[in-house]
């Protein structure tokens, strides 16, 4: 090897060594801290609270906008996991998700297993019958009839109290509505705003709601009993969104009117 070549290779090695050494140093620009992820479970077949946008495949709805706004307020990135409604509380108990938002009614029984945020939506149960039905007008008329409900819901609990009624339980609310349309049941007992949305979407030709709402219920965001810190943070974020007008904006977007005071 010529002297020149040796000198050159020494130089190359030197440069390489410096370059490599540089890699180990912390001279790299600091990466921005990744926002923490909030794993949220929801049964995303309950419009207008949670459902999948057919085109974008995104989960949308009142609950979805609300939980995203809450996440933003807490500096967390919300990741929604779709699951069966009756799997939400077990998933929280097992620690598979951090929170559940799913138009879930705050009940004493559920509150034994999970923590609930402050109420964020006032709801209630109503009954849906086929549009051409003129005999079923009140819950009393459902005695001895066939009723479709979603498994694990307050609607299922209430329907089971109706005398001599045959209860058909479905995994999702849309399946219960389909059964009504097909004539397999006489009525569906389910959350009023969801019933109204379904009827409006179908242009009122398939079904209608009748009678007075059966119950008054409040929806809450569920968290694990073990994570009281998260429950507090969610409540704080909710307060903040109510103060800064964001909650009202989301409410108006989905229900076309201002939230009741
Ligand atoms: N509010 C009712 C309940 O808590 C029904 C909720 C069903 N929610 C859903 N996303 N499917 O039992």
PDB file of C-alpha atoms and ligand atoms in Angstrom:
ATOM      1  CA  UNK A   1       0.000   0.000   0.000  1.00  0.00           C
ATOM      2  CA  UNK A   2       1.244   3.409  -0.773  1.00  0.00           C
ATOM      3  CA  UNK A   3       1.816   5.829   2.024  1.00  0.00           C
ATOM      4  CA  UNK A   4      -0.874   8.040   0.599  1.00  0.00           C
ATOM      5  CA  UNK A   5      -3.399   5.241   0.701  1.00  0.00           C
ATOM      6  CA  UNK A   6      -2.507   4.392   4.306  1.00  0.00           C
ATOM      7  CA  UNK A   7      -2.837   8.019   5.296  1.00  0.00           C
ATOM      8  CA  UNK A   8      -6.200   8.174   3.570  1.00  0.00           C
ATOM      9  CA  UNK A   9      -7.560   5.056   5.226  1.00  0.00           C
ATOM     10  CA  UNK A  10      -6.416   6.305   8.640  1.00  0.00           C
ATOM     11  CA  UNK A  11      -8.247   9.527   7.948  1.00  0.00           C
ATOM     12  CA  UNK A  12     -11.405   7.684   6.860  1.00  0.00           C
ATOM     13  CA  UNK A  13     -11.319   5.545  10.004  1.00  0.00           C
ATOM     14  CA  UNK A  14     -10.826   8.633  12.116  1.00  0.00           C
ATOM     15  CA  UNK A  15     -13.775  10.422  10.588  1.00  0.00           C
ATOM     16  CA  UNK A  16     -15.928   7.329  10.930  1.00  0.00           C
ATOM     17  CA  UNK A  17     -14.950   6.924  14.577  1.00  0.00           C
ATOM     18  CA  UNK A  18     -15.881  10.508  15.372  1.00  0.00           C
ATOM     19  CA  UNK A  19     -19.137  10.115  13.535  1.00  0.00           C
ATOM     20  CA  UNK A  20     -19.988   6.945  15.442  1.00  0.00           C
ATOM     21  CA  UNK A  21     -19.009   8.455  18.766  1.00  0.00           C
ATOM     22  CA  UNK A  22     -21.363  11.325  18.026  1.00  0.00           C
ATOM     23  CA  UNK A  23     -24.233   8.894  17.726  1.00  0.00           C
ATOM     24  CA  UNK A  24     -23.967   7.798  21.303  1.00  0.00           C
ATOM     25  CA  UNK A  25     -24.120  11.292  22.632  1.00  0.00           C
ATOM     26  CA  UNK A  26     -27.226  13.018  23.730  1.00  0.00           C
ATOM     27  CA  UNK A  27     -26.643  15.859  21.344  1.00  0.00           C
ATOM     28  CA  UNK A  28     -29.759  14.712  19.473  1.00  0.00           C
ATOM     29  CA  UNK A  29     -32.656  17.155  19.659  1.00  0.00           C
ATOM     30  CA  UNK A  30     -34.940  16.125  22.542  1.00  0.00           C
ATOM     31  CA  UNK A  31     -38.022  14.231  21.311  1.00  0.00           C
ATOM     32  CA  UNK A  32     -41.254  15.867  22.401  1.00  0.00           C
ATOM     33  CA  UNK A  33     -42.829  13.779  25.179  1.00  0.00           C
ATOM     34  CA  UNK A  34     -45.483  11.512  23.627  1.00  0.00           C
ATOM     35  CA  UNK A  35     -48.940  12.213  25.060  1.00  0.00           C
ATOM     36  CA  UNK A  36     -50.116   9.436  27.348  1.00  0.00           C
ATOM     37  CA  UNK A  37     -52.773   7.196  25.886  1.00  0.00           C
ATOM     38  CA  UNK A  38     -56.232   6.926  27.424  1.00  0.00           C
ATOM     39  CA  UNK A  39     -57.700   3.559  26.460  1.00  0.00           C
ATOM     40  CA  UNK A  40     -61.438   3.973  26.145  1.00  0.00           C
ATOM     41  CA  UNK A  41     -63.953   1.185  25.626  1.00  0.00           C
ATOM     42  CA  UNK A  42     -67.309   1.733  23.937  1.00  0.00           C
ATOM     43  CA  UNK A  43     -70.068  -0.232  22.249  1.00  0.00           C
ATOM     44  CA  UNK A  44     -69.965   1.769  19.056  1.00  0.00           C
ATOM     45  CA  UNK A  45     -73.410   0.893  17.711  1.00  0.00           C
ATOM     46  CA  UNK A  46     -75.497   3.390  19.624  1.00  0.00           C
ATOM     47  CA  UNK A  47     -76.075   6.471  17.483  1.00  0.00           C
ATOM     48  CA  UNK A  48     -76.009   9.379  18.091  1.00  0.00           C
ATOM     49  CA  UNK A  49     -73.717   8.654  21.070  1.00  0.00           C
ATOM     50  CA  UNK A  50     -71.217   6.305  19.435  1.00  0.00           C
ATOM     51  CA  UNK A  51     -71.228   4.837  15.967  1.00  0.00           C
ATOM     52  CA  UNK A  52     -68.942   4.239  13.030  1.00  0.00           C
ATOM     53  CA  UNK A  53     -68.890   6.739  10.201  1.00  0.00           C
ATOM     54  CA  UNK A  54     -69.526   4.616   7.115  1.00  0.00           C
ATOM     55  CA  UNK A  55     -67.087   6.528   4.922  1.00  0.00           C
ATOM     56  CA  UNK A  56     -64.182   7.349   7.228  1.00  0.00           C
ATOM     57  CA  UNK A  57     -64.661   4.283   9.481  1.00  0.00           C
ATOM     58  CA  UNK A  58     -64.013   6.610  12.393  1.00  0.00           C
ATOM     59  CA  UNK A  59     -65.982   6.366  15.613  1.00  0.00           C
ATOM     60  CA  UNK A  60     -68.157   9.436  15.904  1.00  0.00           C
ATOM     61  CA  UNK A  61     -70.991  10.733  18.073  1.00  0.00           C
ATOM     62  CA  UNK A  62     -71.683  12.800  21.147  1.00  0.00           C
ATOM     63  CA  UNK A  63     -69.739  10.519  23.503  1.00  0.00           C
ATOM     64  CA  UNK A  64     -66.808  10.289  21.086  1.00  0.00           C
ATOM     65  CA  UNK A  65     -66.522  14.079  20.771  1.00  0.00           C
ATOM     66  CA  UNK A  66     -66.881  14.466  24.520  1.00  0.00           C
ATOM     67  CA  UNK A  67     -64.206  11.930  25.447  1.00  0.00           C
ATOM     68  CA  UNK A  68     -61.818  13.392  22.866  1.00  0.00           C
ATOM     69  CA  UNK A  69     -62.340  16.842  24.350  1.00  0.00           C
ATOM     70  CA  UNK A  70     -61.799  15.419  27.850  1.00  0.00           C
ATOM     71  CA  UNK A  71     -58.602  13.700  26.703  1.00  0.00           C
ATOM     72  CA  UNK A  72     -57.331  16.921  25.178  1.00  0.00           C
ATOM     73  CA  UNK A  73     -58.082  18.735  28.404  1.00  0.00           C
ATOM     74  CA  UNK A  74     -56.042  16.142  30.308  1.00  0.00           C
ATOM     75  CA  UNK A  75     -53.216  16.182  27.752  1.00  0.00           C
ATOM     76  CA  UNK A  76     -53.923  12.574  26.755  1.00  0.00           C
ATOM     77  CA  UNK A  77     -54.467  10.848  23.443  1.00  0.00           C
ATOM     78  CA  UNK A  78     -57.769   8.972  23.338  1.00  0.00           C
ATOM     79  CA  UNK A  79     -57.817   5.511  21.726  1.00  0.00           C
ATOM     80  CA  UNK A  80     -61.254   3.994  21.345  1.00  0.00           C
ATOM     81  CA  UNK A  81     -61.713   0.251  21.488  1.00  0.00           C
ATOM     82  CA  UNK A  82     -65.035  -1.087  20.293  1.00  0.00           C
ATOM     83  CA  UNK A  83     -66.558  -3.861  22.400  1.00  0.00           C
ATOM     84  CA  UNK A  84     -69.863  -5.348  23.487  1.00  0.00           C
ATOM     85  CA  UNK A  85     -71.741  -3.220  25.985  1.00  0.00           C
ATOM     86  CA  UNK A  86     -71.888  -6.020  28.556  1.00  0.00           C
ATOM     87  CA  UNK A  87     -68.101  -6.425  28.274  1.00  0.00           C
ATOM     88  CA  UNK A  88     -67.272  -2.884  29.326  1.00  0.00           C
ATOM     89  CA  UNK A  89     -67.392  -3.281  33.100  1.00  0.00           C
ATOM     90  CA  UNK A  90     -65.443  -6.581  33.029  1.00  0.00           C
ATOM     91  CA  UNK A  91     -62.827  -4.888  30.777  1.00  0.00           C
ATOM     92  CA  UNK A  92     -62.489  -2.054  33.300  1.00  0.00           C
ATOM     93  CA  UNK A  93     -62.195  -4.495  36.176  1.00  0.00           C
ATOM     94  CA  UNK A  94     -59.521  -6.464  34.305  1.00  0.00           C
ATOM     95  CA  UNK A  95     -57.582  -3.276  33.543  1.00  0.00           C
ATOM     96  CA  UNK A  96     -57.859  -3.757  29.765  1.00  0.00           C
ATOM     97  CA  UNK A  97     -59.270  -0.262  29.326  1.00  0.00           C
ATOM     98  CA  UNK A  98     -58.901   2.918  31.407  1.00  0.00           C
ATOM     99  CA  UNK A  99     -62.378   4.306  30.877  1.00  0.00           C
ATOM    100  CA  UNK A 100     -65.739   3.397  29.382  1.00  0.00           C
ATOM    101  CA  UNK A 101     -68.012   5.868  27.627  1.00  0.00           C
ATOM    102  CA  UNK A 102     -71.051   4.254  26.105  1.00  0.00           C
ATOM    103  CA  UNK A 103     -74.233   6.117  27.005  1.00  0.00           C
ATOM    104  CA  UNK A 104     -73.896   4.146  30.220  1.00  0.00           C
ATOM    105  CA  UNK A 105     -76.509   4.848  32.861  1.00  0.00           C
ATOM    106  CA  UNK A 106     -75.219   5.443  36.369  1.00  0.00           C
ATOM    107  CA  UNK A 107     -76.836   2.741  38.499  1.00  0.00           C
ATOM    108  CA  UNK A 108     -76.186   1.656  42.086  1.00  0.00           C
ATOM    109  CA  UNK A 109     -75.407  -1.852  40.958  1.00  0.00           C
ATOM    110  CA  UNK A 110     -72.771  -0.738  38.447  1.00  0.00           C
ATOM    111  CA  UNK A 111     -71.358   1.783  40.913  1.00  0.00           C
ATOM    112  CA  UNK A 112     -70.382  -1.164  43.133  1.00  0.00           C
ATOM    113  CA  UNK A 113     -67.979  -2.320  40.414  1.00  0.00           C
ATOM    114  CA  UNK A 114     -66.768   0.893  38.762  1.00  0.00           C
ATOM    115  CA  UNK A 115     -66.476   4.601  39.491  1.00  0.00           C
ATOM    116  CA  UNK A 116     -68.686   6.989  37.576  1.00  0.00           C
ATOM    117  CA  UNK A 117     -67.937  10.547  36.583  1.00  0.00           C
ATOM    118  CA  UNK A 118     -70.481  13.240  37.289  1.00  0.00           C
ATOM    119  CA  UNK A 119     -73.561  12.817  35.091  1.00  0.00           C
ATOM    120  CA  UNK A 120     -72.950  14.201  31.606  1.00  0.00           C
ATOM    121  CA  UNK A 121     -76.280  13.502  29.886  1.00  0.00           C
ATOM    122  CA  UNK A 122     -79.889  13.164  31.095  1.00  0.00           C
ATOM    123  CA  UNK A 123     -81.654  10.303  29.365  1.00  0.00           C
ATOM    124  CA  UNK A 124     -84.475   7.803  29.904  1.00  0.00           C
ATOM    125  CA  UNK A 125     -86.093   4.725  28.405  1.00  0.00           C
ATOM    126  CA  UNK A 126     -88.832   4.712  25.841  1.00  0.00           C
ATOM    127  CA  UNK A 127     -90.612   2.096  23.761  1.00  0.00           C
ATOM    128  CA  UNK A 128     -90.541   1.706  20.009  1.00  0.00           C
ATOM    129  CA  UNK A 129     -93.216  -0.074  18.000  1.00  0.00           C
ATOM    130  CA  UNK A 130     -93.739  -0.555  14.272  1.00  0.00           C
ATOM    131  CA  UNK A 131     -95.051   2.564  12.549  1.00  0.00           C
ATOM    132  CA  UNK A 132     -98.320   0.849  11.583  1.00  0.00           C
ATOM    133  CA  UNK A 133     -99.082  -0.416  15.078  1.00  0.00           C
ATOM    134  CA  UNK A 134    -102.014   1.288  16.758  1.00  0.00           C
ATOM    135  CA  UNK A 135    -102.646  -0.929  19.738  1.00  0.00           C
ATOM    136  CA  UNK A 136     -99.460  -0.570  21.783  1.00  0.00           C
ATOM    137  CA  UNK A 137     -99.440   2.868  23.365  1.00  0.00           C
ATOM    138  CA  UNK A 138     -98.035   2.562  26.887  1.00  0.00           C
ATOM    139  CA  UNK A 139     -95.669   0.283  28.784  1.00  0.00           C
ATOM    140  CA  UNK A 140     -98.738  -1.328  30.348  1.00  0.00           C
ATOM    141  CA  UNK A 141     -99.775  -2.478  26.871  1.00  0.00           C
ATOM    142  CA  UNK A 142     -96.548  -4.487  26.638  1.00  0.00           C
ATOM    143  CA  UNK A 143     -97.775  -7.048  29.156  1.00  0.00           C
ATOM    144  CA  UNK A 144     -97.669 -10.484  27.572  1.00  0.00           C
ATOM    145  CA  UNK A 145     -95.921  -9.106  24.465  1.00  0.00           C
ATOM    146  CA  UNK A 146     -92.560  -9.870  22.842  1.00  0.00           C
ATOM    147  CA  UNK A 147     -89.905  -7.249  23.527  1.00  0.00           C
ATOM    148  CA  UNK A 148     -86.401  -6.847  22.085  1.00  0.00           C
ATOM    149  CA  UNK A 149     -83.637  -5.264  24.190  1.00  0.00           C
ATOM    150  CA  UNK A 150     -79.865  -4.972  24.215  1.00  0.00           C
ATOM    151  CA  UNK A 151     -78.100  -7.348  26.616  1.00  0.00           C
ATOM    152  CA  UNK A 152     -76.906  -5.865  29.879  1.00  0.00           C
ATOM    153  CA  UNK A 153     -78.750  -2.564  29.544  1.00  0.00           C
ATOM    154  CA  UNK A 154     -81.203  -0.746  31.771  1.00  0.00           C
ATOM    155  CA  UNK A 155     -83.731  -1.317  28.993  1.00  0.00           C
ATOM    156  CA  UNK A 156     -83.293  -5.066  29.461  1.00  0.00           C
ATOM    157  CA  UNK A 157     -83.730  -4.710  33.238  1.00  0.00           C
ATOM    158  CA  UNK A 158     -86.943  -2.718  32.890  1.00  0.00           C
ATOM    159  CA  UNK A 159     -88.401  -4.925  30.173  1.00  0.00           C
ATOM    160  CA  UNK A 160     -87.914  -7.971  32.414  1.00  0.00           C
ATOM    161  CA  UNK A 161     -90.239  -6.368  34.976  1.00  0.00           C
ATOM    162  CA  UNK A 162     -93.130  -6.259  32.503  1.00  0.00           C
ATOM    163  CA  UNK A 163     -95.685  -8.951  33.332  1.00  0.00           C
ATOM    164  CA  UNK A 164     -95.674 -12.053  31.140  1.00  0.00           C
ATOM    165  CA  UNK A 165     -93.551 -10.381  28.475  1.00  0.00           C
ATOM    166  CA  UNK A 166     -91.159 -12.501  26.405  1.00  0.00           C
ATOM    167  CA  UNK A 167     -87.766 -10.815  26.342  1.00  0.00           C
ATOM    168  CA  UNK A 168     -85.412 -11.286  23.393  1.00  0.00           C
ATOM    169  CA  UNK A 169     -81.896 -10.046  24.118  1.00  0.00           C
ATOM    170  CA  UNK A 170     -79.504  -8.866  21.404  1.00  0.00           C
ATOM    171  CA  UNK A 171     -75.836  -7.933  21.461  1.00  0.00           C
ATOM    172  CA  UNK A 172     -76.491  -4.526  19.951  1.00  0.00           C
ATOM    173  CA  UNK A 173     -79.357  -2.063  19.742  1.00  0.00           C
ATOM    174  CA  UNK A 174     -79.469  -2.091  15.894  1.00  0.00           C
ATOM    175  CA  UNK A 175     -80.113  -5.856  16.025  1.00  0.00           C
ATOM    176  CA  UNK A 176     -83.070  -5.259  18.344  1.00  0.00           C
ATOM    177  CA  UNK A 177     -84.476  -2.675  15.910  1.00  0.00           C
ATOM    178  CA  UNK A 178     -83.996  -5.093  13.021  1.00  0.00           C
ATOM    179  CA  UNK A 179     -85.987  -7.744  14.855  1.00  0.00           C
ATOM    180  CA  UNK A 180     -88.823  -5.264  15.353  1.00  0.00           C
ATOM    181  CA  UNK A 181     -88.835  -4.400  11.669  1.00  0.00           C
ATOM    182  CA  UNK A 182     -88.828  -8.079  10.742  1.00  0.00           C
ATOM    183  CA  UNK A 183     -91.842  -8.679  12.955  1.00  0.00           C
ATOM    184  CA  UNK A 184     -90.073 -10.995  15.398  1.00  0.00           C
ATOM    185  CA  UNK A 185     -91.033  -8.771  18.351  1.00  0.00           C
ATOM    186  CA  UNK A 186     -93.771  -6.251  19.145  1.00  0.00           C
ATOM    187  CA  UNK A 187     -91.594  -3.567  20.690  1.00  0.00           C
ATOM    188  CA  UNK A 188     -88.081  -2.435  21.594  1.00  0.00           C
ATOM    189  CA  UNK A 189     -87.299  -0.912  24.986  1.00  0.00           C
ATOM    190  CA  UNK A 190     -84.226   1.281  24.746  1.00  0.00           C
ATOM    191  CA  UNK A 191     -82.789   4.736  25.445  1.00  0.00           C
ATOM    192  CA  UNK A 192     -85.081   7.489  24.168  1.00  0.00           C
ATOM    193  CA  UNK A 193     -82.528   9.647  22.279  1.00  0.00           C
ATOM    194  CA  UNK A 194     -81.218   6.554  20.481  1.00  0.00           C
ATOM    195  CA  UNK A 195     -84.756   5.475  19.581  1.00  0.00           C
ATOM    196  CA  UNK A 196     -85.547   8.913  18.232  1.00  0.00           C
ATOM    197  CA  UNK A 197     -82.362   9.019  16.192  1.00  0.00           C
ATOM    198  CA  UNK A 198     -83.074   5.590  14.721  1.00  0.00           C
ATOM    199  CA  UNK A 199     -86.625   6.575  13.775  1.00  0.00           C
ATOM    200  CA  UNK A 200     -85.497   9.848  12.214  1.00  0.00           C
ATOM    201  CA  UNK A 201     -82.791   8.057  10.213  1.00  0.00           C
ATOM    202  CA  UNK A 202     -85.342   5.600   8.849  1.00  0.00           C
ATOM    203  CA  UNK A 203     -87.548   8.551   7.912  1.00  0.00           C
ATOM    204  CA  UNK A 204     -90.224   7.412  10.348  1.00  0.00           C
ATOM    205  CA  UNK A 205     -91.522   4.734   8.003  1.00  0.00           C
ATOM    206  CA  UNK A 206     -90.444   1.698   9.998  1.00  0.00           C
ATOM    207  CA  UNK A 207     -91.074   2.608  13.588  1.00  0.00           C
ATOM    208  CA  UNK A 208     -92.265   5.182  16.103  1.00  0.00           C
ATOM    209  CA  UNK A 209     -91.955   5.900  19.800  1.00  0.00           C
ATOM    210  CA  UNK A 210     -95.101   5.986  21.875  1.00  0.00           C
ATOM    211  CA  UNK A 211     -96.059   6.873  25.425  1.00  0.00           C
ATOM    212  CA  UNK A 212     -94.180   8.668  28.150  1.00  0.00           C
ATOM    213  CA  UNK A 213     -90.551   7.879  28.924  1.00  0.00           C
ATOM    214  CA  UNK A 214     -90.425   5.070  31.485  1.00  0.00           C
ATOM    215  CA  UNK A 215     -87.397   6.265  33.444  1.00  0.00           C
ATOM    216  CA  UNK A 216     -85.088   9.198  33.967  1.00  0.00           C
ATOM    217  CA  UNK A 217     -81.430   8.148  33.794  1.00  0.00           C
ATOM    218  CA  UNK A 218     -78.064   9.872  33.877  1.00  0.00           C
ATOM    219  CA  UNK A 219     -75.092   8.808  31.798  1.00  0.00           C
ATOM    220  CA  UNK A 220     -71.648   8.707  33.371  1.00  0.00           C
ATOM    221  CA  UNK A 221     -68.114   7.862  32.273  1.00  0.00           C
ATOM    222  CA  UNK A 222     -66.945   4.696  34.013  1.00  0.00           C
ATOM    223  CA  UNK A 223     -63.425   4.134  35.332  1.00  0.00           C
ATOM    224  CA  UNK A 224     -61.777   1.420  37.372  1.00  0.00           C
ATOM    225  CA  UNK A 225     -62.297   1.513  41.138  1.00  0.00           C
ATOM    226  CA  UNK A 226     -58.515   1.345  41.474  1.00  0.00           C
ATOM    227  CA  UNK A 227     -57.850   4.540  39.538  1.00  0.00           C
ATOM    228  CA  UNK A 228     -59.564   7.277  41.534  1.00  0.00           C
ATOM    229  CA  UNK A 229     -57.026   9.771  40.218  1.00  0.00           C
ATOM    230  CA  UNK A 230     -58.346   9.304  36.684  1.00  0.00           C
ATOM    231  CA  UNK A 231     -61.935   9.673  37.866  1.00  0.00           C
ATOM    232  CA  UNK A 232     -61.028  13.014  39.485  1.00  0.00           C
ATOM    233  CA  UNK A 233     -59.220  14.216  36.386  1.00  0.00           C
ATOM    234  CA  UNK A 234     -62.183  13.345  34.167  1.00  0.00           C
ATOM    235  CA  UNK A 235     -64.541  15.257  36.445  1.00  0.00           C
ATOM    236  CA  UNK A 236     -62.255  18.271  36.394  1.00  0.00           C
ATOM    237  CA  UNK A 237     -62.005  18.171  32.610  1.00  0.00           C
ATOM    238  CA  UNK A 238     -65.792  17.868  32.367  1.00  0.00           C
ATOM    239  CA  UNK A 239     -66.218  20.935  34.620  1.00  0.00           C
ATOM    240  CA  UNK A 240     -63.780  22.854  32.472  1.00  0.00           C
ATOM    241  CA  UNK A 241     -65.574  21.921  29.228  1.00  0.00           C
ATOM    242  CA  UNK A 242     -68.857  23.040  30.744  1.00  0.00           C
ATOM    243  CA  UNK A 243     -67.313  26.359  31.746  1.00  0.00           C
ATOM    244  CA  UNK A 244     -65.552  27.099  28.477  1.00  0.00           C
ATOM    245  CA  UNK A 245     -68.565  26.322  26.287  1.00  0.00           C
ATOM    246  CA  UNK A 246     -67.039  23.261  24.600  1.00  0.00           C
ATOM    247  CA  UNK A 247     -69.593  20.878  26.172  1.00  0.00           C
ATOM    248  CA  UNK A 248     -72.450  23.020  24.904  1.00  0.00           C
ATOM    249  CA  UNK A 249     -70.927  23.103  21.419  1.00  0.00           C
ATOM    250  CA  UNK A 250     -70.746  19.313  21.277  1.00  0.00           C
ATOM    251  CA  UNK A 251     -74.293  18.985  22.658  1.00  0.00           C
ATOM    252  CA  UNK A 252     -75.715  21.376  20.077  1.00  0.00           C
ATOM    253  CA  UNK A 253     -73.813  19.578  17.304  1.00  0.00           C
ATOM    254  CA  UNK A 254     -75.501  16.255  18.059  1.00  0.00           C
ATOM    255  CA  UNK A 255     -78.881  17.209  19.485  1.00  0.00           C
ATOM    256  CA  UNK A 256     -79.590  20.491  17.724  1.00  0.00           C
ATOM    257  CA  UNK A 257     -80.460  22.258  20.955  1.00  0.00           C
ATOM    258  CA  UNK A 258     -78.757  23.613  24.042  1.00  0.00           C
ATOM    259  CA  UNK A 259     -78.247  21.251  26.996  1.00  0.00           C
ATOM    260  CA  UNK A 260     -80.842  21.603  29.777  1.00  0.00           C
ATOM    261  CA  UNK A 261     -79.512  23.757  32.595  1.00  0.00           C
TER     262      UNK A 261
HETATM  263  N1  LIG B   1     -78.179   3.581  28.929  1.00  0.00           N
HETATM  264  C1  LIG B   1     -78.373   2.182  28.839  1.00  0.00           C
HETATM  265  C2  LIG B   1     -77.604   1.463  29.916  1.00  0.00           C
HETATM  266  O1  LIG B   1     -76.758   2.005  30.506  1.00  0.00           O
HETATM  267  C3  LIG B   1     -77.988   1.612  27.488  1.00  0.00           C
HETATM  268  C4  LIG B   1     -76.598   1.901  27.059  1.00  0.00           C
HETATM  269  C5  LIG B   1     -76.174   1.135  25.848  1.00  0.00           C
HETATM  270  N2  LIG B   1     -75.008   1.728  25.277  1.00  0.00           N
HETATM  271  C6  LIG B   1     -74.431   1.340  24.139  1.00  0.00           C
HETATM  272  N3  LIG B   1     -73.422   2.011  23.673  1.00  0.00           N
HETATM  273  N4  LIG B   1     -74.899   0.309  23.525  1.00  0.00           N
HETATM  274  O2  LIG B   1     -77.835   0.322  30.172  1.00  0.00           O
END
